[in-house]
JSON list of C-alpha atoms in Angstrom, two decimals:
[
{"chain": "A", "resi": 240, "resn": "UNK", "atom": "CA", "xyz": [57.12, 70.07, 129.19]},
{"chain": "A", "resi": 241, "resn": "UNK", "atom": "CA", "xyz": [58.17, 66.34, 128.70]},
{"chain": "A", "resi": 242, "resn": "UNK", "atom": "CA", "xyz": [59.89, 67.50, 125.86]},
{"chain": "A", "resi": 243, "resn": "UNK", "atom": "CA", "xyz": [61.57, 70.05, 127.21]},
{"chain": "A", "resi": 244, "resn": "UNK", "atom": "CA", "xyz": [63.26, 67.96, 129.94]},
{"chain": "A", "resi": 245, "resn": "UNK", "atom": "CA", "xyz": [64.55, 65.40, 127.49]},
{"chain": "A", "resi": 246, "resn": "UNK", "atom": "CA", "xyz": [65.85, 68.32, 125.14]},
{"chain": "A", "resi": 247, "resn": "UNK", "atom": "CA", "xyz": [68.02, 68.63, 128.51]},
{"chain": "A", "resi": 248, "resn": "UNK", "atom": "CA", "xyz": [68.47, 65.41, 129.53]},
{"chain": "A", "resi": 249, "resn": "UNK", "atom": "CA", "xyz": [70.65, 65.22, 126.19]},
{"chain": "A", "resi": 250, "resn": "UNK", "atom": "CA", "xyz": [73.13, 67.58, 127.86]},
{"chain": "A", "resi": 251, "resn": "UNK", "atom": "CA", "xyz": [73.62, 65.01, 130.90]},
{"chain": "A", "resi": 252, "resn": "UNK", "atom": "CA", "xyz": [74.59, 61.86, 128.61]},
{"chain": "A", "resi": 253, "resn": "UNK", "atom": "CA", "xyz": [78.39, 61.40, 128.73]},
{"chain": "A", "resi": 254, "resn": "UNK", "atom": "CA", "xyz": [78.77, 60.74, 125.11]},
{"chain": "A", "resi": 255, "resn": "UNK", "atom": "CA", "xyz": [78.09, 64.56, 124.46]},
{"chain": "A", "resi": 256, "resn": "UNK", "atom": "CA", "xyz": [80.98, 65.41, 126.45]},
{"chain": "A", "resi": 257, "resn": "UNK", "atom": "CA", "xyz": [83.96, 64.05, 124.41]},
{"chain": "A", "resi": 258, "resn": "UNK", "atom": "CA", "xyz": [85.34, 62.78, 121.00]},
{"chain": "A", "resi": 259, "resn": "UNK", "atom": "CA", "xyz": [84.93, 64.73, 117.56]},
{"chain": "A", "resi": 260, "resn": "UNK", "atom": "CA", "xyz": [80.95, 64.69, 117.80]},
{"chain": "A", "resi": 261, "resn": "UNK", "atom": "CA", "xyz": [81.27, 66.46, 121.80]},
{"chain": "A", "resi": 262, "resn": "UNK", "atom": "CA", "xyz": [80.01, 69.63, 122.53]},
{"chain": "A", "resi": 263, "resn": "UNK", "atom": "CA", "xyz": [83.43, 71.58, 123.71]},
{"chain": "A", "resi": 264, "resn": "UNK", "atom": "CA", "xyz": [85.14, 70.69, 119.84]},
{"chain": "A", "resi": 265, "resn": "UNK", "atom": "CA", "xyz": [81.88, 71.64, 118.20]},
{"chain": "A", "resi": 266, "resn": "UNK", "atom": "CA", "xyz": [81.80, 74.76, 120.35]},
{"chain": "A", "resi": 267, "resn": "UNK", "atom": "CA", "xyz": [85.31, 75.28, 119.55]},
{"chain": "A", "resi": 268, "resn": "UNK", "atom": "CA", "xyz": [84.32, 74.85, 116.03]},
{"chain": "A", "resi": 269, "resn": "UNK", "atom": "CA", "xyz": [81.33, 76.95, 115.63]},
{"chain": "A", "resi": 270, "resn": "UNK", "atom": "CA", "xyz": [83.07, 79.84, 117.63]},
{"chain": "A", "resi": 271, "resn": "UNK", "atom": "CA", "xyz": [86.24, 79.75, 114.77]},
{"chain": "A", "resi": 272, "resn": "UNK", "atom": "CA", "xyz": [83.57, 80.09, 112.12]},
{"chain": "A", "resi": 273, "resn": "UNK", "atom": "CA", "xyz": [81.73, 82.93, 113.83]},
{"chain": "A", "resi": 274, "resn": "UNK", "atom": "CA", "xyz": [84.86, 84.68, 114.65]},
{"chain": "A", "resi": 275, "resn": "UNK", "atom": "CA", "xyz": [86.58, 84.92, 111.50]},
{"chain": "A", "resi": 276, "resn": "UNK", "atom": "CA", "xyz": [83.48, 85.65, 109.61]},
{"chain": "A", "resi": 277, "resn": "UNK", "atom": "CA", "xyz": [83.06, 88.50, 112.68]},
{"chain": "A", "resi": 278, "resn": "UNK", "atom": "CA", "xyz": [86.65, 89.68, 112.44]},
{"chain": "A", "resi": 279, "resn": "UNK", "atom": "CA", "xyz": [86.86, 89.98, 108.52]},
{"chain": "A", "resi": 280, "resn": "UNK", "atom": "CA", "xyz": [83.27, 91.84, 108.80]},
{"chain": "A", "resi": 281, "resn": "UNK", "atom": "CA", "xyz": [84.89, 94.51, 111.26]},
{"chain": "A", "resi": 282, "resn": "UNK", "atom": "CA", "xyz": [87.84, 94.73, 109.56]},
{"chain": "A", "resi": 283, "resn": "UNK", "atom": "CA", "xyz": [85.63, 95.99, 106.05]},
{"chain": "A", "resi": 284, "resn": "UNK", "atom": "CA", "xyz": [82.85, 97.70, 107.48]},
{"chain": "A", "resi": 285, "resn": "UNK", "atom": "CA", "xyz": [84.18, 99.54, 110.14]},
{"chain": "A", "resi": 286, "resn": "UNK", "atom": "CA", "xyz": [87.12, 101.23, 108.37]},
{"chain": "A", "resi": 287, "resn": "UNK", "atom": "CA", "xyz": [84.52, 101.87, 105.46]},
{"chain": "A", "resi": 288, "resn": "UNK", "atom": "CA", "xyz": [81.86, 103.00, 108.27]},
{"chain": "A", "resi": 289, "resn": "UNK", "atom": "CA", "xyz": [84.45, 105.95, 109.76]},
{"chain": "A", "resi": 290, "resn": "UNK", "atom": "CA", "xyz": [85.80, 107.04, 106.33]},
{"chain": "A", "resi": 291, "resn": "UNK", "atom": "CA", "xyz": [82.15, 107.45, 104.72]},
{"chain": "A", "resi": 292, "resn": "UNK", "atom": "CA", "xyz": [80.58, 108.73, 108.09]},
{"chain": "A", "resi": 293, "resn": "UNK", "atom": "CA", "xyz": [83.67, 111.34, 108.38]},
{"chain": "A", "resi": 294, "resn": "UNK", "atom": "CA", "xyz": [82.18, 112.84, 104.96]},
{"chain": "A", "resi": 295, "resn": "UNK", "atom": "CA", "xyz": [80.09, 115.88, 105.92]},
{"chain": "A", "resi": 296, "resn": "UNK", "atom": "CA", "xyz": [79.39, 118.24, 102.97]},
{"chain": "A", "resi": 297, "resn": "UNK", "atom": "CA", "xyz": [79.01, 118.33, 99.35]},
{"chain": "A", "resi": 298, "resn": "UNK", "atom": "CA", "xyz": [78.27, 115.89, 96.47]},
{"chain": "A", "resi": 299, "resn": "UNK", "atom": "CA", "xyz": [81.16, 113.09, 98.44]},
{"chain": "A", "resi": 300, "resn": "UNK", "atom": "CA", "xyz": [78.98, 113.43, 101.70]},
{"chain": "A", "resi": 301, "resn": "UNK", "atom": "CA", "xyz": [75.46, 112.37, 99.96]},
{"chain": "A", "resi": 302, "resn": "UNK", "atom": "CA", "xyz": [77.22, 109.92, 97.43]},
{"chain": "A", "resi": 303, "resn": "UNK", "atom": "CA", "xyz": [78.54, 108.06, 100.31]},
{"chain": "A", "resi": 304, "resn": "UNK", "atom": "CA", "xyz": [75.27, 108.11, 102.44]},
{"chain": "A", "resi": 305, "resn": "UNK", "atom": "CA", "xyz": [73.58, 106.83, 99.24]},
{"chain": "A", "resi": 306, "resn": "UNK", "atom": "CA", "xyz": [76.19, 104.15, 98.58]},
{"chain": "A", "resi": 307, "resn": "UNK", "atom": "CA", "xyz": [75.93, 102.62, 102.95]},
{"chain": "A", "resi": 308, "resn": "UNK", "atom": "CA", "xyz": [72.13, 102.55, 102.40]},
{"chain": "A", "resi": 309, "resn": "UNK", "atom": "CA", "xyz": [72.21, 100.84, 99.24]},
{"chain": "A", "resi": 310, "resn": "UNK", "atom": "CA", "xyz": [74.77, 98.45, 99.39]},
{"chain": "A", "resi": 311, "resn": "UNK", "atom": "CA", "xyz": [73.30, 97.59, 103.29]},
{"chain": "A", "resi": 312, "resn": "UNK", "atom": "CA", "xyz": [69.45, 97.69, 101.87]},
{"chain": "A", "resi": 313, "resn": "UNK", "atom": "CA", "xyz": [71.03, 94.81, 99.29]},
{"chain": "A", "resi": 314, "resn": "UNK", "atom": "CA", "xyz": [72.85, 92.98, 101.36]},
{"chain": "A", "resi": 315, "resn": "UNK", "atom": "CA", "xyz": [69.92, 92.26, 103.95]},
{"chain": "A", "resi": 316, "resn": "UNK", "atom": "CA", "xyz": [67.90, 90.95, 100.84]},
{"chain": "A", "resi": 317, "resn": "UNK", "atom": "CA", "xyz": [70.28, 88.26, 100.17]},
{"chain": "A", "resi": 318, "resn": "UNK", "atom": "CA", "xyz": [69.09, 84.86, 100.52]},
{"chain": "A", "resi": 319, "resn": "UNK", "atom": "CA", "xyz": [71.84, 83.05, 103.24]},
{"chain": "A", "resi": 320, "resn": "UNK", "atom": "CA", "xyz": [71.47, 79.59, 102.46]},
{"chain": "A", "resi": 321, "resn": "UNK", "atom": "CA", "xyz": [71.26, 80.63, 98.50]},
{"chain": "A", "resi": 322, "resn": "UNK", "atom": "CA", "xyz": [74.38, 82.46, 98.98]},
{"chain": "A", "resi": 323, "resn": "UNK", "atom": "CA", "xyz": [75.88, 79.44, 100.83]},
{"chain": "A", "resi": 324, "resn": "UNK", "atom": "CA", "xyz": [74.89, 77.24, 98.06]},
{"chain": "A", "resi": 325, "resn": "UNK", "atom": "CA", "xyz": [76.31, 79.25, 95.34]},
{"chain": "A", "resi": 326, "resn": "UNK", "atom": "CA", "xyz": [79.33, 80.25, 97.03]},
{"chain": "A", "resi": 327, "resn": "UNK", "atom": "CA", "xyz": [79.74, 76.31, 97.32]},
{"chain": "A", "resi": 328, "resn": "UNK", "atom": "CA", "xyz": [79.52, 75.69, 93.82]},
{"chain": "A", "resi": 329, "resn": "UNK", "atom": "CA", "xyz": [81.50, 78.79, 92.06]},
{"chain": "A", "resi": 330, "resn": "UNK", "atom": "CA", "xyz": [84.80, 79.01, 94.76]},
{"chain": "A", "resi": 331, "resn": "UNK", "atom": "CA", "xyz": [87.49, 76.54, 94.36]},
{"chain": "A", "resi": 332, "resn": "UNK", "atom": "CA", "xyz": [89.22, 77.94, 97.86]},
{"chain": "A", "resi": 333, "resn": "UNK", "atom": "CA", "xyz": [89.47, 76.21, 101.37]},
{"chain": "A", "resi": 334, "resn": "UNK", "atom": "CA", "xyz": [86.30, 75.23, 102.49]},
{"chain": "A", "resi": 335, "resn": "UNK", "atom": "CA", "xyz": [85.95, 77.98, 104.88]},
{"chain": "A", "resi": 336, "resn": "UNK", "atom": "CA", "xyz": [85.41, 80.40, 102.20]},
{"chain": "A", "resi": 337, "resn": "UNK", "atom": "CA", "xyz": [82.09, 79.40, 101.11]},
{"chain": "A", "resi": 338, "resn": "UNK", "atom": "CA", "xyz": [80.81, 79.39, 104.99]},
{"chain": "A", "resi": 339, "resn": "UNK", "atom": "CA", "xyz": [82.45, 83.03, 105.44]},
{"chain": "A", "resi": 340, "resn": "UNK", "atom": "CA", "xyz": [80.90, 84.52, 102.15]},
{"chain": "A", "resi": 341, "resn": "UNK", "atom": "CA", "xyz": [77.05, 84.40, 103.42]},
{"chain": "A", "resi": 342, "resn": "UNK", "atom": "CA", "xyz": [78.19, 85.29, 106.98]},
{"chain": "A", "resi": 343, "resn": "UNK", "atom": "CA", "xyz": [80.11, 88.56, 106.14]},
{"chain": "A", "resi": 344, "resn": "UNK", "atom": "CA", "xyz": [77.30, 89.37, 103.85]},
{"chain": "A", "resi": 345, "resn": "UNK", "atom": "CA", "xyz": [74.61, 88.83, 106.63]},
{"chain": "A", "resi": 346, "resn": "UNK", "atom": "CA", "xyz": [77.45, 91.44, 109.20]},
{"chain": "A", "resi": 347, "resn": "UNK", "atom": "CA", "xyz": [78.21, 93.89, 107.06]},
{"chain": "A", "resi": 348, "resn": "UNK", "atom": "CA", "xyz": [75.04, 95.94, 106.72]},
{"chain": "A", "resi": 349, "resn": "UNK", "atom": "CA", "xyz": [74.61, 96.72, 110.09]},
{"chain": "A", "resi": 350, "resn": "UNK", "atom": "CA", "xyz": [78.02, 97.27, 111.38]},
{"chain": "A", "resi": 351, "resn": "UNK", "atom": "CA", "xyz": [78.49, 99.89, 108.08]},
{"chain": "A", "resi": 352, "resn": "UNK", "atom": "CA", "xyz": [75.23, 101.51, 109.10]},
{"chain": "A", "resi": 353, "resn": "UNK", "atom": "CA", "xyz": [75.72, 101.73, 112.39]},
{"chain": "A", "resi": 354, "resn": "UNK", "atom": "CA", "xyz": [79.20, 103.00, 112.46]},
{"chain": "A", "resi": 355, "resn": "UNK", "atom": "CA", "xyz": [78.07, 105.62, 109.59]},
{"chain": "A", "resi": 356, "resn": "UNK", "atom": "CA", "xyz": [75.12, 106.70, 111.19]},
{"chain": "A", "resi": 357, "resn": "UNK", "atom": "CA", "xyz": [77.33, 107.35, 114.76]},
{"chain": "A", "resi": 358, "resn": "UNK", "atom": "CA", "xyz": [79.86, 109.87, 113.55]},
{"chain": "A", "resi": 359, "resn": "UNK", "atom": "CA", "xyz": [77.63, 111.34, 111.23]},
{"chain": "A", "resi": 360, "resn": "UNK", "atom": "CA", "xyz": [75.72, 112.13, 114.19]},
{"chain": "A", "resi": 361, "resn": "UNK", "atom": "CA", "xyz": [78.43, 113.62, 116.32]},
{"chain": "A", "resi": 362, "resn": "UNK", "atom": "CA", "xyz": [77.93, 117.53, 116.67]},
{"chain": "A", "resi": 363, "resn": "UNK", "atom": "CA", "xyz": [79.20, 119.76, 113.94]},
{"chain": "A", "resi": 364, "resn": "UNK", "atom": "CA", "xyz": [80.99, 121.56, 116.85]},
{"chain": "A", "resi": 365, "resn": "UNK", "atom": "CA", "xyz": [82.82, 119.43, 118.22]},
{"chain": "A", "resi": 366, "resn": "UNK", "atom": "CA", "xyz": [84.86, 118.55, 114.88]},
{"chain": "A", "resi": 367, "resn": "UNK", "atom": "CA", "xyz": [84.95, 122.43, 114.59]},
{"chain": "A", "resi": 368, "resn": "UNK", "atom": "CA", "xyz": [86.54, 122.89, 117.76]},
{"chain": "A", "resi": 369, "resn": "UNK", "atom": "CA", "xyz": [88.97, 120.08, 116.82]},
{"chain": "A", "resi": 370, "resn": "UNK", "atom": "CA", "xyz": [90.35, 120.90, 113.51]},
{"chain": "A", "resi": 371, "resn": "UNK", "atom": "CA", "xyz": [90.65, 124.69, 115.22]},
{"chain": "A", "resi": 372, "resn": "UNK", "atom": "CA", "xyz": [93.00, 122.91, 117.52]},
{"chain": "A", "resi": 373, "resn": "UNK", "atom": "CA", "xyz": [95.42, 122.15, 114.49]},
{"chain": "A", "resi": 374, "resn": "UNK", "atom": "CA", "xyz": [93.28, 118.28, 114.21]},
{"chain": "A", "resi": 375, "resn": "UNK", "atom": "CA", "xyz": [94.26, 116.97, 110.96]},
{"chain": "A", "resi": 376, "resn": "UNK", "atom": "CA", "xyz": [91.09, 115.06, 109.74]},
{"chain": "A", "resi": 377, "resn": "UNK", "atom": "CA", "xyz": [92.41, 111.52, 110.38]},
{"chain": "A", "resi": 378, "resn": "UNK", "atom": "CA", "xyz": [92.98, 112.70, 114.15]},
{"chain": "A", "resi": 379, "resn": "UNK", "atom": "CA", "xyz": [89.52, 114.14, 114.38]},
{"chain": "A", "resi": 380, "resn": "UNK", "atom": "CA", "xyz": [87.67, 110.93, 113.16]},
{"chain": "A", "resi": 381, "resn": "UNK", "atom": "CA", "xyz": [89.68, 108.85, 115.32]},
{"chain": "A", "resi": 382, "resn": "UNK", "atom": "CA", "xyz": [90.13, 110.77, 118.51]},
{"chain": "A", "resi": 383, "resn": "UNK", "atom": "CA", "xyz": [86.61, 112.85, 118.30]},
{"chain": "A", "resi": 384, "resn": "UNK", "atom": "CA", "xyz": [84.33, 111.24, 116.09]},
{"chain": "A", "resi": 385, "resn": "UNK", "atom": "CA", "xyz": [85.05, 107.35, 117.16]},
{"chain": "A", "resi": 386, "resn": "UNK", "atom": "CA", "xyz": [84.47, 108.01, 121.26]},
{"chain": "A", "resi": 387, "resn": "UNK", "atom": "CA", "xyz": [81.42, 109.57, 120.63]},
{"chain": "A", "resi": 388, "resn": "UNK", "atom": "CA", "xyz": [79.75, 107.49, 117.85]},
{"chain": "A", "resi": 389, "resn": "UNK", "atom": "CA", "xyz": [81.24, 104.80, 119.92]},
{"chain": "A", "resi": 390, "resn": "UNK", "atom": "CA", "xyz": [77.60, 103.18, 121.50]},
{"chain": "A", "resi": 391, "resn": "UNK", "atom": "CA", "xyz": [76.33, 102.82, 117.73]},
{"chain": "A", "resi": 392, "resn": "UNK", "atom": "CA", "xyz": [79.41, 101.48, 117.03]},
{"chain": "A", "resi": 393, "resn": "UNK", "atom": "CA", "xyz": [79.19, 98.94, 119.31]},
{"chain": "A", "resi": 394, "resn": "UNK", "atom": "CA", "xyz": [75.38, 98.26, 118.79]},
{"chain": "A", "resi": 395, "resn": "UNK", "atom": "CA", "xyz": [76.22, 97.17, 114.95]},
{"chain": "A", "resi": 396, "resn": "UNK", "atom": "CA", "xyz": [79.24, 95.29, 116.07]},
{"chain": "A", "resi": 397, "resn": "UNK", "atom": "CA", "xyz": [76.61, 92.88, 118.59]},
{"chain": "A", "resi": 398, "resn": "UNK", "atom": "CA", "xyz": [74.21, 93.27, 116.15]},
{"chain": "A", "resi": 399, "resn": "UNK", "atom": "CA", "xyz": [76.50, 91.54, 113.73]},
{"chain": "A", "resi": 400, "resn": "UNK", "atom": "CA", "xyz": [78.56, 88.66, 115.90]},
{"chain": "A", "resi": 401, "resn": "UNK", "atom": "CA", "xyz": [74.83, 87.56, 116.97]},
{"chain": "A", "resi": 402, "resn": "UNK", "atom": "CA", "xyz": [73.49, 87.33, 113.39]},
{"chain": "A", "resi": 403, "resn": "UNK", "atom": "CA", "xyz": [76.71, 85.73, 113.17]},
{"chain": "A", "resi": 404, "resn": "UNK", "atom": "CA", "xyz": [76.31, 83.32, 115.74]},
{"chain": "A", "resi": 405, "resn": "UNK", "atom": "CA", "xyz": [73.00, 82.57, 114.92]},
{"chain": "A", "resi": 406, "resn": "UNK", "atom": "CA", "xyz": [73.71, 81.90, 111.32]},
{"chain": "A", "resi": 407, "resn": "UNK", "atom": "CA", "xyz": [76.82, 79.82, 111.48]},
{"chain": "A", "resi": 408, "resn": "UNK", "atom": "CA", "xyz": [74.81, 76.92, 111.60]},
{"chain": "A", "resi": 409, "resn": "UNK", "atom": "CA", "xyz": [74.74, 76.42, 107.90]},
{"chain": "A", "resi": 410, "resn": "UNK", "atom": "CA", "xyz": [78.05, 75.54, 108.20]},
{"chain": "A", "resi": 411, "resn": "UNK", "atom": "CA", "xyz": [76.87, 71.56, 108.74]},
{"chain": "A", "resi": 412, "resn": "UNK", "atom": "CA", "xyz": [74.89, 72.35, 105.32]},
{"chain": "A", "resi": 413, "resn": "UNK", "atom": "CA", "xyz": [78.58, 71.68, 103.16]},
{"chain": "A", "resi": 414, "resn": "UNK", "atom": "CA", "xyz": [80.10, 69.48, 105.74]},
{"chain": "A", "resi": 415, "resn": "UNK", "atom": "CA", "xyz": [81.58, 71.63, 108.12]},
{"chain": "A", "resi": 416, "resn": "UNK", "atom": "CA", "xyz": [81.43, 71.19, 112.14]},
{"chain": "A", "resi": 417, "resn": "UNK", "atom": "CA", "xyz": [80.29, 73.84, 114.46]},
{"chain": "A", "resi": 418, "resn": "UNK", "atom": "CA", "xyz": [76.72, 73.47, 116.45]},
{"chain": "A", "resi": 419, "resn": "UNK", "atom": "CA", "xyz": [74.48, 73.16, 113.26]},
{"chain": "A", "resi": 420, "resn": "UNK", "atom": "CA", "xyz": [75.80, 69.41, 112.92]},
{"chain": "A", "resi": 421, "resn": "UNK", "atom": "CA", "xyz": [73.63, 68.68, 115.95]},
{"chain": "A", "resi": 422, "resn": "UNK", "atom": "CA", "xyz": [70.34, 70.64, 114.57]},
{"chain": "A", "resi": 423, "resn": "UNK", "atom": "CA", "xyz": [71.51, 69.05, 110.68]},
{"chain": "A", "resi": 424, "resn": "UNK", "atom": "CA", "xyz": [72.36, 65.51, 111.96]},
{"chain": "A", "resi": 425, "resn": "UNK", "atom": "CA", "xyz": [69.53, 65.48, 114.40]},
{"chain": "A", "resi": 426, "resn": "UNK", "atom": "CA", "xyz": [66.69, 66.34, 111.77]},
{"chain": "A", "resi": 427, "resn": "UNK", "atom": "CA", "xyz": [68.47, 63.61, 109.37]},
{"chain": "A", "resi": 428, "resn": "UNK", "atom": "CA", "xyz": [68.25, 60.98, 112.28]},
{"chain": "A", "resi": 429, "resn": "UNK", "atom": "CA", "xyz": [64.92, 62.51, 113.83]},
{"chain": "A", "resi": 430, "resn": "UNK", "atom": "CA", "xyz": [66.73, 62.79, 116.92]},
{"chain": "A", "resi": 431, "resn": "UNK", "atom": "CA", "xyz": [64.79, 65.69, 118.11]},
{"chain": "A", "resi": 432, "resn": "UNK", "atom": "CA", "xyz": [66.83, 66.15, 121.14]},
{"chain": "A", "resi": 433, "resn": "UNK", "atom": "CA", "xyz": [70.16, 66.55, 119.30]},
{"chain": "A", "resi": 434, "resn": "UNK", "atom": "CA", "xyz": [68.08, 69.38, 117.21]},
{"chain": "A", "resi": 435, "resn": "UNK", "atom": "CA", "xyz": [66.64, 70.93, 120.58]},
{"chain": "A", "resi": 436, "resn": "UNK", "atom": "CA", "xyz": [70.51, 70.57, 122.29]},
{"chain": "A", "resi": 437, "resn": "UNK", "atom": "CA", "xyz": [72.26, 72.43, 119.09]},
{"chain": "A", "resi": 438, "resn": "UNK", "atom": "CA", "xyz": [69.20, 75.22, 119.34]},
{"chain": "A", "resi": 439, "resn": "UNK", "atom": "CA", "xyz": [69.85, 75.55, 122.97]},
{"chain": "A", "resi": 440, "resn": "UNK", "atom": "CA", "xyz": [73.17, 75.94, 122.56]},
{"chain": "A", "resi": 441, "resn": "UNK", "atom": "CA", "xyz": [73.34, 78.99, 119.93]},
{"chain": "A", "resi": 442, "resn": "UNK", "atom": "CA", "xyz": [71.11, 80.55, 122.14]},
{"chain": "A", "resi": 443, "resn": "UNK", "atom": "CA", "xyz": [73.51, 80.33, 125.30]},
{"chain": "A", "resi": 444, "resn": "UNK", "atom": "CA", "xyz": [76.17, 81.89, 123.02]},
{"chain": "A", "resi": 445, "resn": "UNK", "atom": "CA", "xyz": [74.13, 84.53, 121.62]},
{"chain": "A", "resi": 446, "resn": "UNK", "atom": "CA", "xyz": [72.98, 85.63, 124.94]},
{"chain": "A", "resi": 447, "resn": "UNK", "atom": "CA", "xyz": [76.44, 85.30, 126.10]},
{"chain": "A", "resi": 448, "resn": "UNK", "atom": "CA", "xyz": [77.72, 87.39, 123.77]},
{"chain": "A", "resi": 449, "resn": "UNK", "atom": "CA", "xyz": [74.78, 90.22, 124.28]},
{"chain": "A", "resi": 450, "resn": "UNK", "atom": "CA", "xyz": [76.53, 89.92, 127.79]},
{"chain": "A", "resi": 451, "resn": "UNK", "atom": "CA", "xyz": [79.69, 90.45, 126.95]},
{"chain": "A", "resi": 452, "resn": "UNK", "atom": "CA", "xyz": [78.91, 93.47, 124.99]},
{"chain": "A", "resi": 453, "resn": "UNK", "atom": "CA", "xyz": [77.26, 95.22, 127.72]},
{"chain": "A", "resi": 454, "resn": "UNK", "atom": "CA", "xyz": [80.00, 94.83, 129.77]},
{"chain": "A", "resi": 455, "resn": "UNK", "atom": "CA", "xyz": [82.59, 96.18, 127.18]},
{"chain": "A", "resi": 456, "resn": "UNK", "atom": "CA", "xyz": [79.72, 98.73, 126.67]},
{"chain": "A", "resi": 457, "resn": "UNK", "atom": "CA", "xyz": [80.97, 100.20, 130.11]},
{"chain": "A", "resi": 458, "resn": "UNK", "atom": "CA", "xyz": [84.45, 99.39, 129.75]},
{"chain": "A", "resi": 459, "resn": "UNK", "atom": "CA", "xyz": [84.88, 101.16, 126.57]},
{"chain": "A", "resi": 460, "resn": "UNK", "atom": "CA", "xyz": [82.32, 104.28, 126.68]},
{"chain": "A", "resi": 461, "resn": "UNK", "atom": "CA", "xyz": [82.99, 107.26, 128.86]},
{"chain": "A", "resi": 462, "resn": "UNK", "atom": "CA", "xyz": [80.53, 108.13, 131.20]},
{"chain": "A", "resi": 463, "resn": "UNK", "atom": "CA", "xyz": [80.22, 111.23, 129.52]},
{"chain": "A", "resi": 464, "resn": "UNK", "atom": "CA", "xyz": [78.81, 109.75, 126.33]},
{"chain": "A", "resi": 465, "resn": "UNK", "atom": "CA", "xyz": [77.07, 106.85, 127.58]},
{"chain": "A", "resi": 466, "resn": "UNK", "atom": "CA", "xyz": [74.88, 109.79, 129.57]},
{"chain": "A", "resi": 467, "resn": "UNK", "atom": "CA", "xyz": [74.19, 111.36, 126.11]},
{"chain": "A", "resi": 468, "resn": "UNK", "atom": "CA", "xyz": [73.26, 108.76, 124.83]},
{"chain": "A", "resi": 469, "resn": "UNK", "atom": "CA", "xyz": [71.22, 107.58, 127.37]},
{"chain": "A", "resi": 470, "resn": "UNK", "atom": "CA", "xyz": [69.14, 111.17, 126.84]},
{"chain": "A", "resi": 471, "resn": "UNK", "atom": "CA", "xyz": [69.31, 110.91, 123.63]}
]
């Protein structure tokens, strides 16, 4: 217990408050990484997701199913750190590069899964009655297929910014800032309440995030299919 309440007693000590080492620019910091790394995920998984997902018959549909649980199956088995370290030593780009690499890696799999699995699961039906409307197949996955595989869409999308989150800590492994320089710095100095302070901090922002996610949840989901999938 002692230890807990100096791991929070590091929070009240002015110093942690300002300059390059202070908690808002390392917050600051660590959220760029995660974001990026988040954004570039969505922007190749989730396209990817919708187009494979929107495949329903034939040798295409079970080609692409096999190709999202392959390439997600592989991805998961990737060492981070290993990834981080060799990304480090073959790229010759900006130094966010090597930190994004492992990151996307880690969000891909289940942002691709997720999405996949959602519209593959929307009722053959209701892309029936669609493309009987005059739907051209574009319109169908984006103004049928989408809504309703929405909830798994957003589960892999929180799925991925916490792993995210969570993760970006190696960043302080190559020199970078974000919150791992406290858990990084503090194991190098034994300063065990820097570590327990950076810890404590990813956590807030994870949970934070599972927050904000619930409430887009019920922004961004019609009542209609949030009750289905409630039942379901």
């Amino acid at each position: 217990m002692n230890a807990i309440w100096e791991a929070l007693g590091w929070f009240g000590q002015s110093a942690q408050w300002s300059g390059a080492d202070g908690i808002p620019t390392r917050l600051l910091e660590h959220l760029w990484y995660s974001l990026l790394a988040f954004a570039v995920t969505t922007v190749i998984a989730l396209p990817l997701g919708l187009v494979l997902g929107h495949l329903r018959r034939g040798r295409p549909a079970a080609v692409a199913g096999f190709l999202v649980l392959s390439s997600a199956n592989a991805a998961r088995a990737l060492p981070t750190l290993g990834l981080l370290i060799l990304a480090v030593i073959v790229t010759t780009a900006g130094d966010l590069v090597p930190i994004l690499i492992p990151l996307v890696a880690l969000a891909i799999p289940p942002v691709l899964v997720n999405t996949y699995a959602g519209v593959q699961q929307v009722e053959a039906g209701l892309r029936d009655a669609a493309e009987g409307m005059g739907m051209t197949g574009r319109q169908v996955m984006l103004r049928v297929e989408l809504p309703v595989a929405l909830p798994l869409v957003l589960l892999g999308l929180r799925t991925a910014l916490i792993q995210i989150i969570s993760t970006a800590t190696i960043a302080a492994y190559v020199g970078l800032g974000g919150l791992g320089r406290y858990i990084v710095d503090g194991y190098s100095r034994q300063n065990y309440d820097s570590m327990a302070g950076g810890a404590i901090l990813v956590i807030v922002l994870a949970v934070l995030t599972q927050v904000a996610f619930a409430g887009l949840y019920r922004y961004a989901v019609s009542a209609g299919v949030r009750q289905r999938a409630a039942v379901s």
